[in-house]
Amino acid sequence: MIKVSELNFSYEENVPVIKNVNFEIKKGSYTTIIGHNGSGKSTIAKLLIGLLEKASGSIEIGGFELTEENLTKIRSMVGVVFQNPDNQFIGSTVADDIAFGLENQQVPTNDMQEIIERYAQKVNMSEFLDKEPTKLSGGQKQRVAIAGVLAMDLDIIILDEATSMLDPQGKEEINALVDELHEKSNLTIISITHDMEEVLKSDHVVVLDAGEVKMSGSPKEILNRSEELIELQLDIPFIYKMQSELENVGIKIEKQLDIEGVVSELCQLNSKS
Ligand SMILES: Nc1ncnc2c1ncn2[C@@H]1O[C@H](COP(=O)(O)OP(=O)(O)OP(=O)(O)O)[C@@H](O)[C@H]1O
Ligand SMILES: [Mg+2]
């Protein structure tokens, strides 16, 4: 679905921010991009939707090379929700905001109302449809931005720390909604996150450091290199910390991504001994 090759980018001359980045993303997969502050994650998101222009290399999306001519086509396939909702509002009401992308896609007016209501409900913003977006809280604005992008029936959604403003319950609700759409509609998800628990459930993880891809692989492949992750100032999920602690006291099991797996491995050890 996405192929990034030898991608380079700088904001300022002689200060490379993205350095020879390569990765591929399969259709319908869930990819997480992790890396500490300033590693270039948001810059990659902006390059992928053509908000920034690469210095060299190539970006292919859905079989199309990202170029000036293909920009409209690519923007009809990819949507992004950024970390700061203040930069993404344009309508005079919440309903207008959710409708914005749909209007660009020329969805018939009759269908639009139904879609707006459905997605407003999914993000718990139904009561706010007539309200001015500027009067919402940060978390509420973010829910509206998410509803607007999810309503567009895209092929690829990039979430750039899109739930970082939400409280734990709000985060969980949005994550569940994204998971549901991912499963039902074969949506390709790229989630830029600091949440290592989210990394565990992804199909593919890309680890960035100072604009370079340091690791790329399955969650297990990445987490088996925990020491390198710690060196890159990244957190280790609780489930992996626990298994390292077990190892420290001599209990060695095949590494698991969830608690059920750990329990099952421990039970097997117990029955063997
Ligand atoms: N508009 C800009 N002009 C100049 N430099 C920029 C600009 N935006 C970002 N940078 C620099 O580019 C680098 C990558 O920034 P980017 O925002 O992509 O990082 P990030 O991984 O998204 O970080 P965070 O986790 O804090 O969101 C940083 O060194 C940052 O200072
Ligand atoms: Mg960022």
Short mmCIF file of C-alpha atoms and ligand atoms in Angstrom, two decimals:
data_model
loop_
_atom_site.label_atom_id
_atom_site.label_comp_id
_atom_site.label_asym_id
_atom_site.label_seq_id
_atom_site.Cartn_x
_atom_site.Cartn_y
_atom_site.Cartn_z
CA MET A 1 0.00 0.00 0.00
CA ILE A 2 2.88 2.33 0.84
CA LYS A 3 6.48 2.15 -0.27
CA VAL A 4 8.97 4.71 0.94
CA SER A 5 12.45 4.49 -0.60
CA GLU A 6 15.60 6.42 0.22
CA LEU A 7 13.55 9.33 1.51
CA ASN A 8 15.40 12.49 2.52
CA PHE A 9 14.09 15.79 3.79
CA SER A 10 15.38 18.97 5.48
CA TYR A 11 13.50 22.01 6.79
CA GLU A 12 16.68 24.06 6.70
CA GLU A 13 19.62 23.75 4.37
CA ASN A 14 22.28 21.29 5.54
CA VAL A 15 20.16 20.11 8.48
CA PRO A 16 18.78 16.73 7.37
CA VAL A 17 15.71 15.70 9.38
CA ILE A 18 14.74 12.55 7.44
CA LYS A 19 17.73 10.47 6.36
CA ASN A 20 17.53 7.70 3.77
CA VAL A 21 14.30 6.32 5.19
CA ASN A 22 12.93 3.06 3.74
CA PHE A 23 9.81 1.16 4.77
CA GLU A 24 6.87 -0.68 3.27
CA ILE A 25 3.36 -0.93 4.60
CA LYS A 26 0.98 -3.70 3.57
CA LYS A 27 -2.65 -3.11 2.70
CA GLY A 28 -4.93 -3.58 5.71
CA SER A 29 -2.05 -3.68 8.21
CA TYR A 30 -1.65 -1.75 11.44
CA THR A 31 1.74 -0.08 11.67
CA THR A 32 3.04 1.86 14.65
CA ILE A 33 5.84 4.39 14.28
CA ILE A 34 7.75 5.08 17.49
CA GLY A 35 10.70 7.28 18.33
CA HIS A 36 11.49 9.92 20.91
CA ASN A 37 10.62 13.62 20.55
CA GLY A 38 12.10 15.21 17.45
CA SER A 39 12.96 11.90 15.74
CA GLY A 40 10.98 12.91 12.63
CA LYS A 41 7.65 11.09 13.04
CA SER A 42 5.34 14.02 12.27
CA THR A 43 7.62 15.08 9.43
CA ILE A 44 7.15 11.64 7.84
CA ALA A 45 3.36 11.95 8.24
CA LYS A 46 3.46 15.32 6.47
CA LEU A 47 5.66 13.95 3.68
CA LEU A 48 3.26 11.01 3.17
CA ILE A 49 0.32 13.27 2.42
CA GLY A 50 2.34 15.78 0.44
CA LEU A 51 2.18 18.63 2.97
CA LEU A 52 5.96 18.78 2.77
CA GLU A 53 8.03 18.16 -0.31
CA LYS A 54 10.79 15.56 -0.13
CA ALA A 55 14.37 16.48 -1.01
CA SER A 56 15.02 13.10 -2.64
CA GLY A 57 13.81 9.51 -2.72
CA SER A 58 10.34 8.26 -3.51
CA ILE A 59 6.96 7.74 -1.88
CA GLU A 60 4.48 5.39 -3.55
CA ILE A 61 0.93 5.11 -2.27
CA GLY A 62 -1.59 2.62 -3.63
CA GLY A 63 0.56 2.20 -6.71
CA PHE A 64 0.86 5.94 -7.37
CA GLU A 65 4.07 7.90 -7.05
CA LEU A 66 3.49 10.92 -4.82
CA THR A 67 3.88 13.82 -7.25
CA GLU A 68 2.15 17.14 -7.85
CA GLU A 69 -0.13 15.53 -10.47
CA ASN A 70 -1.14 12.63 -8.22
CA LEU A 71 -1.72 14.72 -5.12
CA THR A 72 -5.52 14.85 -5.42
CA LYS A 73 -5.68 11.11 -6.04
CA ILE A 74 -3.43 10.41 -3.03
CA ARG A 75 -5.36 12.73 -0.73
CA SER A 76 -8.54 10.80 -1.63
CA MET A 77 -6.83 7.67 -0.28
CA VAL A 78 -4.96 8.97 2.79
CA GLY A 79 -6.16 11.01 5.76
CA VAL A 80 -4.27 12.23 8.78
CA VAL A 81 -5.17 13.39 12.26
CA PHE A 82 -2.42 15.48 13.84
CA GLN A 83 -1.52 15.85 17.49
CA ASN A 84 -2.69 19.45 17.75
CA PRO A 85 -6.39 19.83 16.89
CA ASP A 86 -6.18 23.64 16.74
CA ASN A 87 -4.58 23.46 13.32
CA GLN A 88 -7.29 21.38 11.73
CA PHE A 89 -10.51 23.41 12.12
CA ILE A 90 -12.17 25.31 9.37
CA GLY A 91 -15.96 24.99 9.75
CA SER A 92 -18.32 27.23 11.74
CA THR A 93 -19.96 24.24 13.44
CA VAL A 94 -18.85 20.80 14.49
CA ALA A 95 -21.13 19.32 11.81
CA ASP A 96 -19.42 21.45 9.12
CA ASP A 97 -16.06 20.20 10.29
CA ILE A 98 -17.03 16.56 10.06
CA ALA A 99 -18.59 17.31 6.66
CA PHE A 100 -15.51 19.00 5.23
CA GLY A 101 -13.79 15.90 3.88
CA LEU A 102 -17.08 14.43 2.69
CA GLU A 103 -17.80 17.55 0.66
CA ASN A 104 -14.43 17.21 -1.03
CA GLN A 105 -15.36 13.65 -1.88
CA GLN A 106 -18.67 14.86 -3.34
CA VAL A 107 -20.81 12.68 -1.09
CA PRO A 108 -24.52 13.40 -1.82
CA THR A 109 -26.06 15.85 0.71
CA ASN A 110 -28.73 13.34 1.76
CA ASP A 111 -26.15 10.73 2.73
CA MET A 112 -23.92 13.31 4.34
CA GLN A 113 -26.27 14.13 7.20
CA GLU A 114 -26.56 10.48 8.12
CA ILE A 115 -22.78 9.95 7.99
CA ILE A 116 -22.11 13.05 10.11
CA GLU A 117 -24.56 11.90 12.77
CA ARG A 118 -23.20 8.36 12.76
CA TYR A 119 -19.58 9.43 13.29
CA ALA A 120 -20.44 12.18 15.78
CA GLN A 121 -22.13 9.47 17.80
CA LYS A 122 -19.16 7.13 17.49
CA VAL A 123 -16.89 9.77 19.05
CA ASN A 124 -19.50 10.88 21.62
CA MET A 125 -19.96 14.33 20.12
CA SER A 126 -23.62 14.12 19.00
CA GLU A 127 -24.73 16.90 21.36
CA PHE A 128 -22.17 19.28 19.92
CA LEU A 129 -23.04 19.17 16.22
CA ASP A 130 -24.39 22.76 16.20
CA LYS A 131 -21.61 24.16 18.41
CA GLU A 132 -18.66 26.27 17.33
CA PRO A 133 -15.49 24.15 17.14
CA THR A 134 -13.40 26.95 18.70
CA LYS A 135 -15.43 26.62 21.91
CA LEU A 136 -14.59 22.95 22.43
CA SER A 137 -11.95 21.54 24.75
CA GLY A 138 -8.77 20.09 23.25
CA GLY A 139 -10.01 16.53 23.66
CA GLN A 140 -13.40 17.37 22.13
CA LYS A 141 -11.73 19.05 19.15
CA GLN A 142 -9.61 15.99 18.68
CA ARG A 143 -12.70 13.74 18.67
CA VAL A 144 -14.23 15.91 15.94
CA ALA A 145 -11.05 15.74 13.87
CA ILE A 146 -10.99 11.96 14.24
CA ALA A 147 -14.69 11.69 13.28
CA GLY A 148 -14.05 13.81 10.19
CA VAL A 149 -11.25 11.58 8.96
CA LEU A 150 -12.91 8.28 9.85
CA ALA A 151 -16.13 9.35 8.08
CA MET A 152 -14.28 9.74 4.79
CA ASP A 153 -14.02 6.04 4.00
CA LEU A 154 -10.32 6.29 3.12
CA ASP A 155 -7.84 3.49 2.41
CA ILE A 156 -5.15 4.72 4.81
CA ILE A 157 -5.40 6.69 8.02
CA ILE A 158 -2.41 8.22 9.75
CA LEU A 159 -2.93 9.03 13.41
CA ASP A 160 -0.17 11.31 14.67
CA GLU A 161 -0.51 10.97 18.44
CA ALA A 162 -4.17 11.63 17.77
CA THR A 163 -5.38 10.49 21.17
CA SER A 164 -2.64 12.07 23.28
CA MET A 165 -5.04 14.84 24.42
CA LEU A 166 -7.73 12.43 25.54
CA ASP A 167 -8.25 11.00 29.02
CA PRO A 168 -7.70 7.23 29.42
CA GLN A 169 -11.35 6.40 28.79
CA GLY A 170 -11.51 8.64 25.70
CA LYS A 171 -8.31 7.05 24.42
CA GLU A 172 -9.75 3.60 24.85
CA GLU A 173 -12.98 4.55 23.06
CA ILE A 174 -11.15 5.99 20.06
CA ASN A 175 -8.73 3.05 19.92
CA ALA A 176 -11.70 0.65 19.93
CA LEU A 177 -13.33 2.63 17.12
CA VAL A 178 -10.14 2.60 15.04
CA ASP A 179 -9.75 -1.15 15.65
CA GLU A 180 -13.33 -1.74 14.57
CA LEU A 181 -12.87 0.17 11.31
CA HIS A 182 -9.52 -1.48 10.74
CA GLU A 183 -11.04 -4.95 11.01
CA LYS A 184 -14.31 -4.29 9.20
CA SER A 185 -13.09 -2.29 6.25
CA ASN A 186 -9.51 -3.47 5.76
CA LEU A 187 -8.35 0.06 6.53
CA THR A 188 -4.57 0.52 6.60
CA ILE A 189 -3.56 2.27 9.82
CA ILE A 190 -0.35 4.10 10.60
CA SER A 191 -0.27 5.17 14.20
CA ILE A 192 2.46 7.44 15.50
CA THR A 193 2.48 6.82 19.19
CA HIS A 194 4.38 6.86 22.47
CA ASP A 195 2.04 4.16 23.79
CA MET A 196 4.01 0.93 23.91
CA GLU A 197 0.85 -1.02 24.71
CA GLU A 198 -0.45 0.00 21.27
CA VAL A 199 2.77 -1.25 19.72
CA LEU A 200 2.01 -4.74 21.06
CA LYS A 201 -1.17 -5.04 19.01
CA SER A 202 0.30 -3.74 15.74
CA ASP A 203 1.39 -5.88 12.78
CA HIS A 204 4.50 -3.86 12.07
CA VAL A 205 6.64 -1.42 14.04
CA VAL A 206 9.01 1.21 12.66
CA VAL A 207 11.48 2.71 15.16
CA LEU A 208 12.87 6.13 14.25
CA ASP A 209 15.82 7.91 15.78
CA ALA A 210 17.21 11.24 14.61
CA GLY A 211 15.46 10.84 11.24
CA GLU A 212 16.71 7.31 10.60
CA VAL A 213 14.93 3.96 10.73
CA LYS A 214 16.68 2.09 13.54
CA MET A 215 14.46 -1.00 13.54
CA SER A 216 11.55 -2.30 11.51
CA GLY A 217 9.69 -5.54 12.16
CA SER A 218 7.01 -7.32 14.18
CA PRO A 219 6.38 -6.26 17.80
CA LYS A 220 8.21 -9.40 18.98
CA GLU A 221 11.24 -8.69 16.79
CA ILE A 222 11.39 -5.12 18.07
CA LEU A 223 10.82 -5.96 21.71
CA ASN A 224 13.45 -8.69 21.68
CA ARG A 225 15.85 -5.76 21.27
CA SER A 226 14.65 -4.10 24.48
CA GLU A 227 18.12 -2.88 25.45
CA GLU A 228 18.43 -0.93 22.21
CA LEU A 229 14.94 0.51 22.74
CA ILE A 230 15.98 1.73 26.18
CA GLU A 231 19.09 3.31 24.65
CA LEU A 232 16.78 5.12 22.22
CA GLN A 233 14.88 6.45 25.27
CA LEU A 234 11.82 4.37 24.49
CA ASP A 235 9.62 2.70 27.04
CA ILE A 236 9.20 -1.07 27.33
CA PRO A 237 5.65 -2.42 27.69
CA PHE A 238 4.74 -3.76 31.13
CA ILE A 239 4.29 -7.30 29.81
CA TYR A 240 7.89 -7.36 28.54
CA LYS A 241 9.31 -5.81 31.71
CA MET A 242 7.55 -8.51 33.66
CA GLN A 243 9.05 -11.27 31.50
CA SER A 244 12.53 -9.76 31.91
CA GLU A 245 12.02 -9.78 35.68
CA LEU A 246 10.98 -13.43 35.50
CA GLU A 247 14.11 -14.16 33.49
CA ASN A 248 16.24 -12.38 36.11
CA VAL A 249 15.00 -14.84 38.71
CA GLY A 250 15.66 -17.81 36.42
CA ILE A 251 12.19 -18.32 34.91
CA LYS A 252 12.76 -18.41 31.17
CA ILE A 253 9.78 -18.65 28.83
CA GLU A 254 9.25 -17.96 25.15
CA LYS A 255 8.47 -14.19 25.03
CA GLN A 256 4.74 -13.43 24.88
CA LEU A 257 2.83 -10.30 23.86
CA ASP A 258 -0.08 -10.70 26.27
CA ILE A 259 -0.79 -11.84 29.80
CA GLU A 260 -2.76 -14.91 28.64
CA GLY A 261 0.32 -16.09 26.75
CA VAL A 262 2.54 -15.61 29.80
CA VAL A 263 0.11 -17.51 32.04
CA SER A 264 -0.07 -20.35 29.54
CA GLU A 265 3.74 -20.57 29.29
CA LEU A 266 4.09 -20.53 33.09
CA CYS A 267 1.49 -23.29 33.45
CA GLN A 268 3.39 -25.43 30.96
CA LEU A 269 6.64 -24.87 32.89
CA ASN A 270 4.86 -25.84 36.06
CA SER A 271 3.47 -29.06 34.61
CA LYS A 272 6.94 -29.99 33.25
CA SER A 273 8.73 -29.45 36.57
N1 LIG B 1 8.79 23.73 10.73
C1 LIG B 1 10.00 23.31 11.12
N2 LIG B 1 11.12 24.02 10.82
C2 LIG B 1 12.36 23.61 11.19
N3 LIG B 1 12.58 22.48 11.86
C3 LIG B 1 11.51 21.72 12.18
C4 LIG B 1 10.17 22.10 11.84
N4 LIG B 1 9.32 21.14 12.30
C5 LIG B 1 10.08 20.22 12.90
N5 LIG B 1 11.40 20.56 12.84
C6 LIG B 1 12.53 19.75 13.37
O1 LIG B 1 12.54 18.49 12.70
C7 LIG B 1 12.84 17.43 13.60
C8 LIG B 1 11.73 16.39 13.55
O2 LIG B 1 10.53 16.96 14.03
P1 LIG B 1 9.15 16.17 14.09
O3 LIG B 1 8.10 17.13 14.48
O4 LIG B 1 8.98 15.41 12.83
O5 LIG B 1 9.47 15.14 15.27
P2 LIG B 1 8.50 14.11 16.01
O6 LIG B 1 9.17 12.79 15.98
O7 LIG B 1 7.12 14.20 15.44
O8 LIG B 1 8.52 14.63 17.52
P3 LIG B 1 7.36 14.64 18.66
O9 LIG B 1 7.40 13.28 19.30
O10 LIG B 1 7.83 15.67 19.60
O11 LIG B 1 6.06 14.95 18.02
C9 LIG B 1 13.05 18.10 14.95
O12 LIG B 1 14.42 18.23 15.15
C10 LIG B 1 12.36 19.42 14.83
O13 LIG B 1 13.00 20.36 15.64
MG MG B 2 5.27 14.74 16.23
#
